[in-house]
Amino acid sequence: MPLDASSQLSAISTTLPAISIRRRLTTYLALSKPRLSFLMVLTTATAYSLYPVPAVLLSSTTIAPSLSALTLVFLTAGTGFCSASANAFNMLLEPQHDAKMSRTRNRPLVRGLITKKGAFAFATTAGLLGVGGLWFGVNPTVAFLGGFTIFLYAGVYTPMKRISVLNTWVGAIVGSIPPLMGWAAAAGQSAAGSGAWQELLLGEENVGGWLLAALLFAWQFPHFNALSWTIREEYKNAGFRMLAWTNTKMNGRVALRYSLLFIPICFGLTWCGVTDRGFLVTSSVVNAWMVGEAWKFWRKEGQKGSARGLFWASVWHLPVVMVLAMAHKQGLWEGIWRRTFGEEDDGHDLWDGEEEELDVEPDRIIPAIPLAAART
């Protein structure tokens, strides 16, 4: 399995001058768990780009264009800061346990590259920047979700790892929130009402956002269950309760069950109008590969390289599905076709026809008849 990114950055920090800005920045980056934070930002931005834009906001380039670029900047930056804050708090709460595992024993606090006060200051500052940026640059609903992510990951998931295997489900909920943040950010720009959280997250028009969240929720089980199986003894020695060592057979079943959910979730994205029908075909190929690896992992109980196969399949699966969803966004290719070949939208022709019908002589206009008189 690949080394923890934070551990790799910590190793780089030790080679830099003890008192230098570069070493401090590298240490802060290690605290943020850059790979995990990047994944959170990626899924947030993907959901933002997939939001179906109302007709009134359509541009001349495509009938499904992106929304405000400035909002996207605040969204991605705010999400990144919130993720960095949650990850730093996570490390701050368990350095003594991280020291017992090969993947995490080189993290900044374990190596003494930063004090607990310094890590707390970084986590707090990142959290304030993240939630504040989302509040002022996006909307309060997204800011609340960002703050809730920090609380759930650091305040619930982290201590729960030593109490119950249900920690994996709590962690999956944390990972499913960023797509909702991206969706709510886009929905807030076209809200017809007050823009309250009910309007941005509830109702039939927001089913797509929940499906994207479900995709992230389901994905984390085959990914983490395969990863944790390879170092199950280390999790056991560190006192972290994971299915990989408490119930190996269930570990495989859970990974397979949630892998199977990818198929109806992707179908739902097409059914509710987020993606076109082509996504059903392309996503099915990738999902079938993922299910196949999960099946091997379950049947072989992680042996004979099945855990490694599922882990790497999961690493590629999520970004590929996200890219396919954006490539198959409903209306994208129709807009490109019209733009390329100069075809006018049907809506323009309809208005032109109405204008011609209204172009009549004034003396031939028939006075309106009161409704009551017309019924007598």
XYZ file of C-alpha atoms in Angstrom:
376
model
C 0.000 0.000 0.000
C 1.215 3.565 -0.673
C 2.743 5.511 2.190
C 0.637 8.091 3.987
C 1.105 11.490 2.251
C 1.472 13.258 5.590
C 4.275 10.885 6.559
C 6.057 11.523 3.264
C 5.845 15.290 3.765
C 7.082 14.937 7.331
C 10.134 13.084 6.034
C 10.792 15.963 3.637
C 10.420 18.482 6.473
C 13.180 16.807 8.473
C 15.631 17.476 5.637
C 14.924 21.219 5.622
C 16.517 23.854 7.893
C 14.975 23.754 11.373
C 14.000 27.425 11.267
C 12.668 28.104 7.794
C 9.359 29.092 6.223
C 9.620 26.195 3.790
C 9.835 23.646 6.604
C 6.901 25.209 8.417
C 4.725 25.255 5.291
C 5.619 21.645 4.513
C 4.659 20.662 8.045
C 1.340 22.488 7.789
C 0.669 20.732 4.493
C 1.405 17.402 6.161
C -1.143 18.212 8.880
C -3.808 18.804 6.233
C -3.531 15.285 4.688
C -3.201 16.707 1.155
C -4.438 13.650 -0.742
C -7.620 13.396 1.293
C -8.190 17.160 1.154
C -7.717 17.146 -2.625
C -10.313 14.374 -2.940
C -12.788 16.428 -0.920
C -12.207 19.486 -3.099
C -12.521 17.412 -6.273
C -15.873 15.920 -5.305
C -17.185 19.317 -4.223
C -16.215 20.953 -7.516
C -17.659 18.045 -9.498
C -21.051 18.357 -7.821
C -20.972 22.109 -8.429
C -20.326 21.616 -12.144
C -23.014 18.936 -12.497
C -25.830 21.047 -11.087
C -28.526 21.514 -13.783
C -28.585 25.229 -14.522
C -32.097 26.722 -14.966
C -32.969 27.957 -18.450
C -32.918 31.590 -17.368
C -29.177 31.316 -16.624
C -28.149 29.561 -19.827
C -25.298 31.021 -21.874
C -24.679 30.902 -25.587
C -21.923 28.296 -25.263
C -23.919 25.360 -23.929
C -27.351 24.714 -22.513
C -25.615 23.419 -19.385
C -22.848 25.893 -18.520
C -20.902 26.367 -15.334
C -22.062 28.943 -12.823
C -20.037 31.721 -11.184
C -16.291 31.124 -11.319
C -15.779 33.354 -8.276
C -18.193 31.254 -6.234
C -16.275 28.170 -7.333
C -13.036 29.707 -6.054
C -14.558 30.412 -2.627
C -16.141 26.955 -2.622
C -12.972 25.007 -3.390
C -10.762 27.123 -1.125
C -13.257 26.943 1.739
C -13.680 23.194 1.345
C -9.913 22.738 1.305
C -9.464 24.740 4.511
C -12.286 22.841 6.255
C -10.743 19.526 5.258
C -7.313 20.652 6.427
C -8.804 21.707 9.764
C -10.601 18.397 10.290
C -7.486 16.399 9.422
C -5.246 18.473 11.687
C -7.642 18.032 14.620
C -7.686 14.308 13.850
C -3.889 14.088 14.135
C -3.908 16.270 17.216
C -6.167 13.812 19.060
C -4.244 10.598 18.426
C -0.458 11.016 17.999
C 0.234 8.264 20.538
C -1.816 5.824 18.457
C -0.409 6.996 15.112
C 3.031 6.094 16.482
C 1.999 2.421 16.580
C 1.320 2.125 12.833
C 3.827 2.064 9.969
C 1.655 4.273 7.740
C 1.271 7.034 10.325
C 4.294 6.878 12.627
C 6.065 9.602 10.628
C 3.292 12.176 10.868
C 4.282 15.680 12.094
C 3.125 15.403 15.711
C 4.612 11.942 16.112
C 7.962 13.166 14.785
C 7.854 16.297 16.923
C 7.976 18.633 13.929
C 5.299 20.816 15.494
C 3.920 21.254 18.997
C 0.358 20.474 19.975
C -0.265 24.187 20.454
C 1.045 24.867 16.960
C -1.130 22.127 15.473
C -4.177 23.432 17.357
C -3.534 26.963 16.100
C -3.255 25.699 12.519
C -6.415 23.582 12.774
C -8.399 26.451 14.306
C -7.183 29.013 11.785
C -7.905 26.718 8.846
C -11.375 26.014 10.199
C -12.189 29.693 10.625
C -10.895 30.529 7.148
C -12.845 27.662 5.640
C -16.199 28.271 7.306
C -15.824 32.052 7.007
C -14.947 31.881 3.327
C -17.894 29.606 2.605
C -20.252 31.892 4.542
C -19.252 35.135 2.831
C -18.304 33.740 -0.589
C -20.932 31.022 -1.085
C -23.898 30.798 1.311
C -24.679 29.948 4.973
C -25.920 26.434 4.136
C -22.597 25.433 2.606
C -20.731 27.064 5.494
C -22.764 25.035 7.989
C -21.990 21.813 6.091
C -18.290 22.695 6.111
C -18.305 23.294 9.853
C -20.340 20.146 10.455
C -17.736 18.143 8.533
C -15.002 19.342 10.895
C -17.074 18.463 13.958
C -18.157 15.049 12.678
C -14.671 13.982 11.581
C -12.702 15.271 14.556
C -15.338 15.110 17.289
C -17.169 11.874 16.441
C -15.245 9.731 13.956
C -11.808 10.099 15.548
C -12.709 8.988 19.105
C -15.142 6.385 17.758
C -12.321 4.534 15.991
C -11.341 3.016 19.352
C -14.915 2.209 20.401
C -16.883 0.607 17.547
C -16.547 -0.621 13.958
C -19.389 1.779 13.164
C -16.684 4.431 12.910
C -16.321 3.446 9.249
C -19.944 4.387 8.582
C -19.490 7.709 10.365
C -16.371 8.369 8.282
C -18.362 7.549 5.145
C -20.956 10.169 6.111
C -18.158 12.729 6.443
C -16.927 11.865 2.967
C -20.403 12.193 1.480
C -20.923 15.794 2.620
C -18.631 17.619 0.108
C -20.848 16.753 -2.914
C -23.802 18.249 -1.041
C -21.718 21.370 -0.449
C -20.997 21.721 -4.156
C -24.633 21.127 -5.081
C -25.948 23.615 -2.508
C -23.420 26.202 -3.698
C -24.735 25.977 -7.256
C -28.375 25.806 -6.174
C -27.926 28.965 -4.121
C -27.155 31.000 -7.234
C -30.444 30.131 -8.897
C -32.681 29.963 -5.815
C -36.119 31.403 -6.521
C -36.948 31.915 -2.859
C -34.964 32.972 0.179
C -32.173 30.475 -0.464
C -32.780 28.655 2.826
C -31.286 25.206 3.321
C -34.611 23.526 2.551
C -34.616 25.072 -0.919
C -30.997 24.145 -1.587
C -31.053 20.556 -0.319
C -34.644 19.279 -0.317
C -37.173 18.650 -3.093
C -37.108 16.678 -6.332
C -34.797 19.169 -8.014
C -32.043 18.301 -5.501
C -32.142 14.516 -5.818
C -29.004 14.668 -7.946
C -26.996 16.140 -5.095
C -28.046 13.352 -2.747
C -27.179 10.736 -5.365
C -23.672 12.173 -5.658
C -23.407 12.074 -1.875
C -24.568 8.443 -1.940
C -21.871 7.651 -4.504
C -19.179 9.005 -2.181
C -20.700 7.235 0.811
C -20.728 3.857 -0.945
C -17.262 4.267 -2.465
C -15.515 4.552 0.872
C -16.326 0.982 1.944
C -14.534 -0.957 -0.807
C -11.704 1.591 -0.691
C -11.120 1.576 3.061
C -11.974 -2.071 3.684
C -9.346 -3.137 1.176
C -6.778 -0.703 2.584
C -7.395 -1.655 6.203
C -7.182 -5.400 5.461
C -3.548 -5.122 4.386
C -2.578 -3.540 7.728
C -5.243 -5.154 9.908
C -2.727 -6.306 12.530
C -1.435 -2.759 12.931
C -4.965 -1.453 13.434
C -5.468 -4.161 16.048
C -2.253 -3.336 17.887
C -3.074 0.378 17.834
C -6.511 -0.300 19.328
C -8.545 0.878 16.313
C -11.670 -1.240 15.871
C -11.985 -2.051 12.172
C -13.900 -4.815 10.419
C -10.650 -5.893 8.782
C -9.607 -7.646 12.010
C -12.785 -7.862 14.116
C -14.831 -9.615 11.397
C -12.883 -10.433 8.239
C -15.787 -12.088 6.418
C -18.114 -9.172 7.075
C -15.368 -6.836 5.882
C -15.530 -8.462 2.448
C -19.327 -8.600 2.347
C -19.649 -4.913 3.170
C -17.168 -3.967 0.445
C -19.112 -6.016 -2.120
C -22.545 -4.751 -1.078
C -21.620 -1.104 -1.372
C -19.800 -1.716 -4.666
C -23.057 -3.056 -6.096
C -24.783 0.205 -5.148
C -22.735 2.118 -7.727
C -24.922 0.730 -10.522
C -28.330 2.032 -9.322
C -26.757 5.293 -8.146
C -25.350 6.007 -11.612
C -28.690 5.004 -13.145
C -30.385 7.486 -10.816
C -28.146 10.321 -12.007
C -29.429 9.749 -15.535
C -33.020 9.212 -14.439
C -33.181 12.553 -12.602
C -31.609 14.452 -15.515
C -28.117 15.166 -14.193
C -26.356 13.065 -16.855
C -27.354 11.827 -20.313
C -28.022 8.209 -21.312
C -24.475 7.683 -22.479
C -23.380 7.802 -18.845
C -25.289 4.583 -18.221
C -23.034 2.782 -20.678
C -19.663 4.280 -19.765
C -20.204 4.189 -16.006
C -21.437 0.599 -16.178
C -18.098 -0.508 -17.588
C -16.172 1.078 -14.712
C -18.697 -0.104 -12.123
C -18.531 -3.668 -13.441
C -14.763 -3.622 -12.994
C -15.159 -2.370 -9.421
C -17.779 -5.012 -8.605
C -15.562 -7.700 -10.076
C -12.652 -6.726 -7.833
C -14.965 -6.530 -4.812
C -16.266 -10.018 -5.624
C -12.718 -11.393 -5.658
C -11.971 -9.603 -2.385
C -15.010 -11.200 -0.757
C -14.496 -14.723 -2.123
C -10.781 -14.816 -1.357
C -11.183 -12.965 1.940
C -8.450 -10.507 0.973
C -5.912 -13.203 0.109
C -3.996 -13.791 -3.155
C -3.699 -10.094 -3.973
C -7.455 -9.474 -3.963
C -7.158 -6.695 -1.369
C -4.526 -4.886 -3.401
C -6.600 -5.313 -6.564
C -9.709 -3.797 -4.963
C -7.744 -0.956 -3.405
C -6.242 0.177 -6.709
C -9.553 -0.299 -8.492
C -11.143 2.062 -5.954
C -8.334 4.595 -6.397
C -9.129 4.844 -10.121
C -12.866 4.261 -9.924
C -14.003 7.469 -8.243
C -12.140 10.040 -10.389
C -13.039 8.156 -13.577
C -16.748 8.099 -12.699
C -16.629 11.792 -11.781
C -14.984 12.721 -15.076
C -17.476 10.584 -17.000
C -20.379 12.284 -15.225
C -19.066 15.724 -16.205
C -18.470 14.564 -19.787
C -22.043 13.232 -19.936
C -23.728 16.161 -18.219
C -27.258 16.509 -19.524
C -27.360 18.985 -22.433
C -23.596 19.512 -22.684
C -23.065 17.995 -26.125
C -26.282 19.470 -27.543
C -24.997 22.908 -26.585
C -21.598 22.257 -28.171
C -23.304 21.022 -31.346
C -25.456 24.154 -31.623
C -22.472 26.378 -30.944
C -20.321 24.602 -33.535
C -22.866 24.421 -36.336
C -24.726 27.655 -35.588
C -28.131 26.093 -34.965
C -30.540 28.278 -33.011
C -32.319 27.122 -29.907
C -35.984 26.189 -30.323
C -36.837 28.751 -27.673
C -35.584 31.590 -29.908
C -37.747 30.430 -32.808
C -40.799 30.326 -30.556
C -40.359 33.935 -29.444
C -39.771 35.093 -33.023
C -43.033 33.476 -34.081
C -44.923 35.120 -31.261
C -43.552 38.510 -32.230
C -44.801 38.038 -35.801
C -48.278 37.073 -34.583
C -48.465 40.194 -32.404
C -47.523 42.497 -35.301
C -51.110 43.462 -36.304
C -52.869 46.710 -37.077
C -54.224 48.608 -34.030
C -57.767 48.990 -35.436
C -58.066 45.224 -35.855
C -57.361 44.405 -32.228
C -60.441 42.806 -30.649
C -61.306 44.148 -27.173
C -61.010 41.654 -24.345
C -64.315 40.124 -23.215
C -64.865 39.901 -19.445
C -64.732 36.314 -18.248
C -68.173 36.479 -16.653
C -69.749 37.762 -19.879
C -68.056 35.058 -21.923
C -69.603 32.342 -19.727
C -73.215 33.703 -20.091
